[in-house]
PDB file of C-alpha atoms in Angstrom:
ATOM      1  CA  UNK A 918      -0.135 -10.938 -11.597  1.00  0.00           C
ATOM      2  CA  UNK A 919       2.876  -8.668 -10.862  1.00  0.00           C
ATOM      3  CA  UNK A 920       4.098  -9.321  -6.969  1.00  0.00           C
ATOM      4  CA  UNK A 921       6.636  -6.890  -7.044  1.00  0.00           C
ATOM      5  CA  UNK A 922       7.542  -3.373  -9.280  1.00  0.00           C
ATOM      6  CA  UNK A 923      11.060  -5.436  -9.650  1.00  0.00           C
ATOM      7  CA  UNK A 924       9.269  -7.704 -12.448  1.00  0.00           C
ATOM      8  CA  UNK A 925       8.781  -4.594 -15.320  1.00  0.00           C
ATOM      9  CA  UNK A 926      11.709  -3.657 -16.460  1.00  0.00           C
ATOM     10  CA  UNK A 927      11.782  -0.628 -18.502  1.00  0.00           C
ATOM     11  CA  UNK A 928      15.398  -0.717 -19.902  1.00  0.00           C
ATOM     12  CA  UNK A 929      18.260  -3.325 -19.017  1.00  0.00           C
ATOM     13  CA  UNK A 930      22.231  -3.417 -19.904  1.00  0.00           C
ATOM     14  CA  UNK A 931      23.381  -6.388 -18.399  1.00  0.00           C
ATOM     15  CA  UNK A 932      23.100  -6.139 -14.893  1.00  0.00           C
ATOM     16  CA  UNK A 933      21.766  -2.834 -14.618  1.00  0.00           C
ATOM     17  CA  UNK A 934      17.732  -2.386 -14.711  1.00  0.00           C
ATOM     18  CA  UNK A 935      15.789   0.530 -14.680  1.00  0.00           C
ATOM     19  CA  UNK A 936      12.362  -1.372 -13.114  1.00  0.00           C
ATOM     20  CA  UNK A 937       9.397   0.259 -12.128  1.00  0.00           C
ATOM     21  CA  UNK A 938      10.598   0.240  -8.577  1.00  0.00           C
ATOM     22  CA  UNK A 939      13.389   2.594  -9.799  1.00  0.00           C
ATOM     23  CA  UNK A 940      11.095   4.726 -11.730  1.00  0.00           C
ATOM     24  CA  UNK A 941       7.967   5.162  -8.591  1.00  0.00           C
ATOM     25  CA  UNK A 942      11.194   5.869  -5.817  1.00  0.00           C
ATOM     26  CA  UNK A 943      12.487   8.517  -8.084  1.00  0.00           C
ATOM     27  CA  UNK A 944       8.727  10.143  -8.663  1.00  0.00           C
ATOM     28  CA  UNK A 945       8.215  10.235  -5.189  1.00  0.00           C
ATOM     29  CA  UNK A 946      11.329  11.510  -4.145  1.00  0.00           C
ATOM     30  CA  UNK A 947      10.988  14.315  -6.703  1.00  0.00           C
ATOM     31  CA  UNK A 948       7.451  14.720  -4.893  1.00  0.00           C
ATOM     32  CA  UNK A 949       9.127  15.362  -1.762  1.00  0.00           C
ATOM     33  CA  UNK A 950      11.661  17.583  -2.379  1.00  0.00           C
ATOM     34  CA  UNK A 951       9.656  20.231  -4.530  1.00  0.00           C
ATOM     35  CA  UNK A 952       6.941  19.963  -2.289  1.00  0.00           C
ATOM     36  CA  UNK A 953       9.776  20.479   0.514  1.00  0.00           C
ATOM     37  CA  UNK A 954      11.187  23.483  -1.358  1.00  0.00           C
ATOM     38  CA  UNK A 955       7.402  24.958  -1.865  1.00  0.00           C
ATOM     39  CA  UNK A 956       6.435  24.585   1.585  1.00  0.00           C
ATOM     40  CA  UNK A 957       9.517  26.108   3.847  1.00  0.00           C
ATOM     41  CA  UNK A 958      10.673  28.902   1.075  1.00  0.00           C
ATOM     42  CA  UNK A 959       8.674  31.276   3.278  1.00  0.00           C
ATOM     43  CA  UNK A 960       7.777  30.024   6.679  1.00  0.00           C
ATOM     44  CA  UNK A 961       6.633  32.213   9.016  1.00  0.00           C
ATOM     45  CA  UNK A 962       6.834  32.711  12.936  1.00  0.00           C
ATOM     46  CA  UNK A 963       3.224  34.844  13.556  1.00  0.00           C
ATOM     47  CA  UNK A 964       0.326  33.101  14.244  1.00  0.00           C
ATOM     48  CA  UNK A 965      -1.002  33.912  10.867  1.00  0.00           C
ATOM     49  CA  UNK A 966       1.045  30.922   9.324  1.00  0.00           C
ATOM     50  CA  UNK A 967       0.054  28.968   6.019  1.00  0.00           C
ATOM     51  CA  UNK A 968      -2.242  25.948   6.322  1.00  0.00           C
ATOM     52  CA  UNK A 969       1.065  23.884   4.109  1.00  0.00           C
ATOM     53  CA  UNK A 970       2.982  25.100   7.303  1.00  0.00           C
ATOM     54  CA  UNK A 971       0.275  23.980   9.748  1.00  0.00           C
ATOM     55  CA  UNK A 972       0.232  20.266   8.123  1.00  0.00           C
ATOM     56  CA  UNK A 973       3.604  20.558   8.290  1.00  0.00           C
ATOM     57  CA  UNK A 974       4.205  21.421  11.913  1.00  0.00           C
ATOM     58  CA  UNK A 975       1.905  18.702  12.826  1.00  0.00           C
ATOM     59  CA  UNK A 976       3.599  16.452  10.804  1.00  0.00           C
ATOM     60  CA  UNK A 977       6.800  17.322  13.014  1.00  0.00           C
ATOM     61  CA  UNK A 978       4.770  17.457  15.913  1.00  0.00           C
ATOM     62  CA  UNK A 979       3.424  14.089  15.505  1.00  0.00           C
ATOM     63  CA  UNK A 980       7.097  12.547  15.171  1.00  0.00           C
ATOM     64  CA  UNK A 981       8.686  13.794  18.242  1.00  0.00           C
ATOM     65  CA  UNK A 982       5.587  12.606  20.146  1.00  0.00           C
ATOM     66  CA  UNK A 983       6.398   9.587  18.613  1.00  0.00           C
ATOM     67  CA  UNK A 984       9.698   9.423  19.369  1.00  0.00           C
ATOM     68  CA  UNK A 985       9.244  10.091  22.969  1.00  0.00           C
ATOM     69  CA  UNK A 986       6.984   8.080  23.387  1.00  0.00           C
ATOM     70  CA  UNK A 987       9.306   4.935  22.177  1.00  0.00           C
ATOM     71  CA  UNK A 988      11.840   5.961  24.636  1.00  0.00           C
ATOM     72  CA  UNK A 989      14.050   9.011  22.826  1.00  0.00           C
ATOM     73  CA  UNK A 990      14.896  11.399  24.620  1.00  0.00           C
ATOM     74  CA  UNK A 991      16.278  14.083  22.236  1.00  0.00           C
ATOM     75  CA  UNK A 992      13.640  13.414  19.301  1.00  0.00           C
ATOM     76  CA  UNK A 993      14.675  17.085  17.770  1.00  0.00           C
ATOM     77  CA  UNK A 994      18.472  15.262  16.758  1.00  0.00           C
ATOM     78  CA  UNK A 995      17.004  12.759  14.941  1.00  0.00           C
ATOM     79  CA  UNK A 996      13.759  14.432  13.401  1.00  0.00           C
ATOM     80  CA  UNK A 997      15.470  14.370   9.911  1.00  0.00           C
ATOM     81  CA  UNK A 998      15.976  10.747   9.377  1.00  0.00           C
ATOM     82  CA  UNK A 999      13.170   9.624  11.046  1.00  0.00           C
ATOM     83  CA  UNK A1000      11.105  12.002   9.487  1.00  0.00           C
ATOM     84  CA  UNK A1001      12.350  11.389   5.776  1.00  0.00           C
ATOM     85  CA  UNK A1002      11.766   7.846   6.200  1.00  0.00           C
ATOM     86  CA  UNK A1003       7.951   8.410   7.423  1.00  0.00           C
ATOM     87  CA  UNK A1004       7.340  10.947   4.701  1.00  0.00           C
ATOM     88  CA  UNK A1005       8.633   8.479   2.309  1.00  0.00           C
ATOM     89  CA  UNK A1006       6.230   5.303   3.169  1.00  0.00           C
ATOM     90  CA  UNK A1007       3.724   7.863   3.628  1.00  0.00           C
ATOM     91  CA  UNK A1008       3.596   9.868   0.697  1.00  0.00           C
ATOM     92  CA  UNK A1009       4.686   6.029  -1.239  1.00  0.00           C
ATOM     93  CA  UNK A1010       1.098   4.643   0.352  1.00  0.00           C
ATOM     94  CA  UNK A1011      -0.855   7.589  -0.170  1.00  0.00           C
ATOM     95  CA  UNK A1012      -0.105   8.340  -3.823  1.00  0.00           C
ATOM     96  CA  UNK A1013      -1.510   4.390  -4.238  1.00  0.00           C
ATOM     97  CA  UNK A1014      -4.877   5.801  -5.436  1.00  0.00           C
ATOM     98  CA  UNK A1015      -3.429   7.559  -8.300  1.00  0.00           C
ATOM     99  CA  UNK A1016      -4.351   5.137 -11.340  1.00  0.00           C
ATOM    100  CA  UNK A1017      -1.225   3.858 -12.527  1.00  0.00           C
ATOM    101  CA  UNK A1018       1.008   4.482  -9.790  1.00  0.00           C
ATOM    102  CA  UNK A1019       2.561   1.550  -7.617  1.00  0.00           C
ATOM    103  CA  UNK A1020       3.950   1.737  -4.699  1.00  0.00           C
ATOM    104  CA  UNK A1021       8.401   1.667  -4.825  1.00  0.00           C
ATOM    105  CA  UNK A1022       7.136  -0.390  -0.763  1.00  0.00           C
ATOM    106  CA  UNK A1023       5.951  -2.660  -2.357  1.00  0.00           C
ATOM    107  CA  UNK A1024       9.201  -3.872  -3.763  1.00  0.00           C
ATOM    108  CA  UNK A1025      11.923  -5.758  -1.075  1.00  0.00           C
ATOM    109  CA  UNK A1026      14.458  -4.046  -2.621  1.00  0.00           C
ATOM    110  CA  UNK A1027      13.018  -0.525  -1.009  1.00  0.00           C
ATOM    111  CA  UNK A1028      12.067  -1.894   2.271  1.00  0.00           C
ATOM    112  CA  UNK A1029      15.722  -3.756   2.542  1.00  0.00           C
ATOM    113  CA  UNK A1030      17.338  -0.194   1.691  1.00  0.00           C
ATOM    114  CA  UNK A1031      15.215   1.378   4.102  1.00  0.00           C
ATOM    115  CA  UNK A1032      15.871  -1.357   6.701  1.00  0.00           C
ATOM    116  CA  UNK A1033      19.552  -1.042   5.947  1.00  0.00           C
ATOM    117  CA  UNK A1034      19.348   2.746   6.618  1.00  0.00           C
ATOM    118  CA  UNK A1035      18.075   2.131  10.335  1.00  0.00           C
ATOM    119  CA  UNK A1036      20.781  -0.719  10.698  1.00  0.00           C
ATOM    120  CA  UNK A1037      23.390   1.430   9.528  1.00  0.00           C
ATOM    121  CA  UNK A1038      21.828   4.923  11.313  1.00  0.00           C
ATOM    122  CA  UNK A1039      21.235   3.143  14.961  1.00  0.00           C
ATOM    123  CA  UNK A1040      25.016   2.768  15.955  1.00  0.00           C
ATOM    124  CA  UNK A1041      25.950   6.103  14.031  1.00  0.00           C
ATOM    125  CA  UNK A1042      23.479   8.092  16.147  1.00  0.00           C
ATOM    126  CA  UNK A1043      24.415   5.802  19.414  1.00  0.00           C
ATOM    127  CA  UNK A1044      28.450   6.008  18.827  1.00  0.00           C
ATOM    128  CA  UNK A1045      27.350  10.143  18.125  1.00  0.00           C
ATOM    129  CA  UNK A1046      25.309  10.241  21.866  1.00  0.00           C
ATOM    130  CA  UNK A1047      27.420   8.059  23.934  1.00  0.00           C
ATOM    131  CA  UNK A1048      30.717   6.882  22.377  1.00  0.00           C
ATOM    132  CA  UNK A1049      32.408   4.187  21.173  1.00  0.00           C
ATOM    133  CA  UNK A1050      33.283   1.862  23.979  1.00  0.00           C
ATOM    134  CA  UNK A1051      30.175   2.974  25.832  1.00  0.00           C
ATOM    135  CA  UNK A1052      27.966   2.243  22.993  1.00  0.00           C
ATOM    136  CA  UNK A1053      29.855  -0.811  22.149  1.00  0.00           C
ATOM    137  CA  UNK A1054      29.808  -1.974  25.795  1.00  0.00           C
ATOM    138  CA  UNK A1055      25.533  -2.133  25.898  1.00  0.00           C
ATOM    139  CA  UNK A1056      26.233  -5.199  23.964  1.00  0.00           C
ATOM    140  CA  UNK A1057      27.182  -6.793  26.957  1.00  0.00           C
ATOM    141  CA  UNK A1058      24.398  -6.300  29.193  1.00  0.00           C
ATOM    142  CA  UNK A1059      23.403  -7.459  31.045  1.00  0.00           C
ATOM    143  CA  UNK A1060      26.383 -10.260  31.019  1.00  0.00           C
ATOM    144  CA  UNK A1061      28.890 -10.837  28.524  1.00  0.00           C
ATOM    145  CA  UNK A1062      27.046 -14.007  27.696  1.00  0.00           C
ATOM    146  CA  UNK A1063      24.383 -11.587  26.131  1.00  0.00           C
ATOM    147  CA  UNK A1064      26.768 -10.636  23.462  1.00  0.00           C
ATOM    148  CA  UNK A1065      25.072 -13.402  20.711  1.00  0.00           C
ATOM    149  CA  UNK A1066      21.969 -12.549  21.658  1.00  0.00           C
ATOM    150  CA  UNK A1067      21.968  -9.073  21.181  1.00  0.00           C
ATOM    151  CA  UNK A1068      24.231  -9.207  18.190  1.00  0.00           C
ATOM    152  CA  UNK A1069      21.200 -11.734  16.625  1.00  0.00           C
ATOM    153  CA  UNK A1070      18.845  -8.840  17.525  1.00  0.00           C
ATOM    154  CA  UNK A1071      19.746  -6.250  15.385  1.00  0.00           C
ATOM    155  CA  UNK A1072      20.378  -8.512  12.470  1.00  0.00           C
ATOM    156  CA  UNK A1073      16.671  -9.787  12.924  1.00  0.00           C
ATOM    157  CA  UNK A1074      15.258  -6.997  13.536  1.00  0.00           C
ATOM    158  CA  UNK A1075      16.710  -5.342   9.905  1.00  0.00           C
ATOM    159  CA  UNK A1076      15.239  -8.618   8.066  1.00  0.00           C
ATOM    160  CA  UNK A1077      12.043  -8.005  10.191  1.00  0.00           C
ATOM    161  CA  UNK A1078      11.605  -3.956   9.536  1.00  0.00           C
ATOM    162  CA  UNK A1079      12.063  -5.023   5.897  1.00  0.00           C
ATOM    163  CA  UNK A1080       9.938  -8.076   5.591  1.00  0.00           C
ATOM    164  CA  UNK A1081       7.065  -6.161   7.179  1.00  0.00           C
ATOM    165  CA  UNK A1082       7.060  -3.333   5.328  1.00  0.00           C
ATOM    166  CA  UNK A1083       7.173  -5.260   2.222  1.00  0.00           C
ATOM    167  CA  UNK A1084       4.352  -7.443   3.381  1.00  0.00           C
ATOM    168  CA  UNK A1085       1.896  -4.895   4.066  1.00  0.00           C
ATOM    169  CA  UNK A1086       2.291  -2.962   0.735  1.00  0.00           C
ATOM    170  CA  UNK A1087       2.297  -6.152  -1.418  1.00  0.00           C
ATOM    171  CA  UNK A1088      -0.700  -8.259   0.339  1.00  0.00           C
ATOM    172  CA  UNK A1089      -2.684  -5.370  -0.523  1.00  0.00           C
ATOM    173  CA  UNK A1090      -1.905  -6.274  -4.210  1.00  0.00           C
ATOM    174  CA  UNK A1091      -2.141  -9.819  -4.243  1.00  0.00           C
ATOM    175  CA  UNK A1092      -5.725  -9.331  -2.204  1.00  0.00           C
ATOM    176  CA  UNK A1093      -6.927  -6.802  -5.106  1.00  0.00           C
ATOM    177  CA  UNK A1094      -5.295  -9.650  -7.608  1.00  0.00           C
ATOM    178  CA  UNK A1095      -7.138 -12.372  -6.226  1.00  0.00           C
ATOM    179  CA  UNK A1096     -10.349 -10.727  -5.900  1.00  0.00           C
ATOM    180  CA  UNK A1097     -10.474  -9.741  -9.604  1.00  0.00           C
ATOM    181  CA  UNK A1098      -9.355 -13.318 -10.792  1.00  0.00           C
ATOM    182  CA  UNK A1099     -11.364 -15.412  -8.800  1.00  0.00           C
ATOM    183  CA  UNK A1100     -14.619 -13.495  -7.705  1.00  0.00           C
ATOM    184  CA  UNK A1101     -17.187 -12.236  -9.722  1.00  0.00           C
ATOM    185  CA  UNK A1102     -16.299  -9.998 -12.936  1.00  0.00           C
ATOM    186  CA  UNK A1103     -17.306  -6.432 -12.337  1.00  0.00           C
ATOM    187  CA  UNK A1104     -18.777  -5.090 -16.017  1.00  0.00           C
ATOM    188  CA  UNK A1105     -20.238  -1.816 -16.551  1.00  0.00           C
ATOM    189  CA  UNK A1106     -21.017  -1.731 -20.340  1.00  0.00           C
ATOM    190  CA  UNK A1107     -22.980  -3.190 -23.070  1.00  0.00           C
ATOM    191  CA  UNK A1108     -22.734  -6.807 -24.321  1.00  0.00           C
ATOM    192  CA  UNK A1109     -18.809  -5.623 -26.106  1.00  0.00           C
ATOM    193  CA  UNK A1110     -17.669  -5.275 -22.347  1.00  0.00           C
ATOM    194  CA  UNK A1111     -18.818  -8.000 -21.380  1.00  0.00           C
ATOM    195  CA  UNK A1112     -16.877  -9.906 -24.714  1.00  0.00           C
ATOM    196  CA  UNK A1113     -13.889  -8.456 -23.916  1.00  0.00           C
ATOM    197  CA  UNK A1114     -13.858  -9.650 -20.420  1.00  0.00           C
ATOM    198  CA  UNK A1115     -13.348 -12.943 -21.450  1.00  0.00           C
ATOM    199  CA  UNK A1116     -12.162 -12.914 -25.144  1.00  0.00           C
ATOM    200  CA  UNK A1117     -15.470 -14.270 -26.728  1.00  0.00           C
ATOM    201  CA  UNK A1118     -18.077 -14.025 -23.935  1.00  0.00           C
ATOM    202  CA  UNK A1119     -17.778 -17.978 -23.424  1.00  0.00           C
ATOM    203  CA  UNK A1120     -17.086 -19.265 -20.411  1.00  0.00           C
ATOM    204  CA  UNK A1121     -18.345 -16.033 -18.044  1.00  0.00           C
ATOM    205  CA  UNK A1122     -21.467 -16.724 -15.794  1.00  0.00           C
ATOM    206  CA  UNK A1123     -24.076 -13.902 -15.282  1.00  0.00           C
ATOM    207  CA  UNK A1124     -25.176 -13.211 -11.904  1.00  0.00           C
ATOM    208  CA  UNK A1125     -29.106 -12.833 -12.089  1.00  0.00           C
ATOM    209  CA  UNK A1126     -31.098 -12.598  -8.857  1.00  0.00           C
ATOM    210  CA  UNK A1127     -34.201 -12.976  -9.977  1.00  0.00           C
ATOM    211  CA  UNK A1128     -34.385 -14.768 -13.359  1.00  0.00           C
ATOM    212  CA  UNK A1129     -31.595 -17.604 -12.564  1.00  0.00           C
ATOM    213  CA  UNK A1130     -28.077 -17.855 -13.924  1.00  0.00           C
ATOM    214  CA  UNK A1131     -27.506 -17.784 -17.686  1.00  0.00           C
ATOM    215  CA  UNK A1132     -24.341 -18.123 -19.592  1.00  0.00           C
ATOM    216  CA  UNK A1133     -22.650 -15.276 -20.626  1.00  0.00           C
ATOM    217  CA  UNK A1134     -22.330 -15.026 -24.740  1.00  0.00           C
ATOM    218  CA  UNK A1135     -25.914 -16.293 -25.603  1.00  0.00           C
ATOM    219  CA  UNK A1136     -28.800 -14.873 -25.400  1.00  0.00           C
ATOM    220  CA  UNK A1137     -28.669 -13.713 -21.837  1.00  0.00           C
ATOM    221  CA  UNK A1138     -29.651 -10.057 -21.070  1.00  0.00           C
ATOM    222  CA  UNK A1139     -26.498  -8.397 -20.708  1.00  0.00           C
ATOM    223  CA  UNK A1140     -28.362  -4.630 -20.426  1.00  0.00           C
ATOM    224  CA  UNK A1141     -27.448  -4.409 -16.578  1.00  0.00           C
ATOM    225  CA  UNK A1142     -30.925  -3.290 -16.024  1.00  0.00           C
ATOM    226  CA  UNK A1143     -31.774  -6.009 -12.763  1.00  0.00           C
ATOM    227  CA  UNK A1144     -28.563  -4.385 -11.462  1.00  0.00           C
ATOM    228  CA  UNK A1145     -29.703  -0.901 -12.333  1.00  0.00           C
ATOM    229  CA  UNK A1146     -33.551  -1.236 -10.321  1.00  0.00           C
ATOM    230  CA  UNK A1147     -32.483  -2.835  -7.636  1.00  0.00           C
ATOM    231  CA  UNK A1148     -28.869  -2.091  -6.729  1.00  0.00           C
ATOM    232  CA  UNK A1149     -26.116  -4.103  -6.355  1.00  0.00           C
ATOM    233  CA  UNK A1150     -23.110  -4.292  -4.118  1.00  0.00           C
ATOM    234  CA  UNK A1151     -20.467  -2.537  -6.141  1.00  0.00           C
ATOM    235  CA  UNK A1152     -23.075  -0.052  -7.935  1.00  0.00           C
ATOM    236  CA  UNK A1153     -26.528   2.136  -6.830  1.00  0.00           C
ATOM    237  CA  UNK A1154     -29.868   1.957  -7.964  1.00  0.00           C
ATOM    238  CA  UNK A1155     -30.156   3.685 -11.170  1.00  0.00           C
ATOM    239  CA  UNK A1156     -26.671   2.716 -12.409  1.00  0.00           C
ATOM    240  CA  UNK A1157     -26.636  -0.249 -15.140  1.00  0.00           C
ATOM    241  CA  UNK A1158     -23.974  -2.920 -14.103  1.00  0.00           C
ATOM    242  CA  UNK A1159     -23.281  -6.392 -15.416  1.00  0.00           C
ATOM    243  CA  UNK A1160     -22.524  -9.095 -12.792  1.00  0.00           C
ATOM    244  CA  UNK A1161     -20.572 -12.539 -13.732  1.00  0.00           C
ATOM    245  CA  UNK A1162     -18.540 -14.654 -12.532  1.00  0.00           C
ATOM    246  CA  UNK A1163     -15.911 -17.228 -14.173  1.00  0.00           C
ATOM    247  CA  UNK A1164     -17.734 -20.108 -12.669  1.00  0.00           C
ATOM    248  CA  UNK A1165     -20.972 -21.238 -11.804  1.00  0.00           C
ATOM    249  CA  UNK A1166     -20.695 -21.951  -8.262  1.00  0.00           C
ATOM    250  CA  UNK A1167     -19.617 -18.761  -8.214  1.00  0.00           C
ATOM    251  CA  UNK A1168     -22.426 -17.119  -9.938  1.00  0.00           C
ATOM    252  CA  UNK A1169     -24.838 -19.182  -7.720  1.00  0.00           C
ATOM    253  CA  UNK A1170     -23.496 -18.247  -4.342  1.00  0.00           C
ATOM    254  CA  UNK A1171     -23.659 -14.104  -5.501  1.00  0.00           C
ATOM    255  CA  UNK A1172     -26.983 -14.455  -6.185  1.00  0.00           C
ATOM    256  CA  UNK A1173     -28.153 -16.161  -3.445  1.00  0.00           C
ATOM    257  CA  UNK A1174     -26.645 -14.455  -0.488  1.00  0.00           C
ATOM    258  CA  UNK A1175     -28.438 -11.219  -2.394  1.00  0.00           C
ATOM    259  CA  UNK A1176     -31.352 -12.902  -2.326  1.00  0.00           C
ATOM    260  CA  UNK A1177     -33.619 -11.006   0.048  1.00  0.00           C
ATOM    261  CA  UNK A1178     -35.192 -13.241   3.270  1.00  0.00           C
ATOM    262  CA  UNK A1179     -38.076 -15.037   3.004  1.00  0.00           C
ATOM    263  CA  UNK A1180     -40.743 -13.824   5.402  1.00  0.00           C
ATOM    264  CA  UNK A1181     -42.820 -16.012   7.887  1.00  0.00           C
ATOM    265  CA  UNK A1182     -45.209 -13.261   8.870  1.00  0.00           C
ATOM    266  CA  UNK A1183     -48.664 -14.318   8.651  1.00  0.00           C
TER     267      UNK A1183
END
């Protein structure tokens, strides 16, 4: 199991990689920018506007709100970084359900650049507002003694805005990974499916709620048709599913919190 894009590597010379990190920032920056281009080449002022406007204006409505809210007081002067770098984990999060796509978050490489951008961008935009010794001189407060301190703070808070990002994005993948490797085996096919699951068949455990647990590779019903009268969890009534699991204990406990409750009514 892949944690990171960093690990497939599409072309190397010496130190130089072209990962799949490399490859998903790129995509969604190209994303961005031609959807950019397509939505402001003709904005409009009436109140006839485009619905692509109207997302968009939200969009920038929602930041400033945001902003203000956290304390800035001018949101408008720095819309276009903060903005860029919300559009960026956005779009980098939402384009997750595409099949094949992975997330350039999900790599510490991205959320360190990021994280570098606001280290580098908070005493640009400070030095810009206030000045240099004025700016400078909030590192003292509210003694000189503070000056460690505060100096600590922005280094930890970088490693922090990067660690978290990166945690979010990839515990969604290792959660996904572990599910699929150590729950039950989620088949919706014929007896090949179920073969190729697990090389040979051997070794794979078939849930079966009413008629016990069987080995997979044998004899054992593999149709999906329990599945398909009654429902499962992952599939409707009507739809033929196979259910197994890699172990027996495994198998066991699906079918038995499916079983339905006995009733004492007399």
């Amino acid at each position: 199991m892949e944690l990171s894009p960093d690990e497939r590597v599409f072309w190397a010379m010496g130190v130089v990689k072209l990962n799949m990190t490399i490859v998903m920032t790129w995509l969604v920056m190209i994303l961005m920018v031609t959807g950019a281009a397509l939505i402001t080449r003709r904005l409009r002022t009436d109140i006839a506007i485009p619905r692509w406007q109207g997302l968009l204006e939200m969009i920038v409505s929602t930041i400033e709100q945001q902003s203000v809210e956290v304390g800035l007081l001018s949101p408008r002067r720095y819309l276009p970084f903060l903005g860029t770098i919300f559009l960026f984990v956005a779009v980098s999060s939402l384009l997750t359900i595409v099949p094949g796509y992975v997330a350039p978050t999900g790599s510490l490489s991205t959320t360190a650049a990021l994280a570098l951008s606001v280290f580098v961008a908070v005493p640009v935009f400070g030095i810009a507002a206030r000045g240099p010794a004025a700016y400078l001189s909030s590192y003292l407060e509210p003694t000189a003694l503070m000056l460690p301190f505060n100096i600590i703070s922005e280094l930890s808070r970088t490693l922090a805005l990067a660690i978290r990002l990166f945690g979010n994005v990839m515990s969604d993948t290792m959660i996904v990974g572990m599910f699929a490797h150590h729950h039950s085996v989620f088949l919706s096919g014929d007896h090949d499916a179920l073969r190729s699951a697990d090389g040979n068949g051997a070794g794979l455990h078939l849930c079966r709620p009413r008629c016990g647990i069987r080995s997979g590779g044998d004899a054992a019903d593999v149709s999906g048709e329990g599945a398909k009268r009654t429902g499962g969890r992952w599939n409707a009534a009507g739809v033929p599913v196979i259910y197994a699991s890699r172990t027996r204990a495994l198998a066991c406990l699906e079918t038995m919190v499916h079983r339905p409750a006995p009733c004492h009514c007399r």
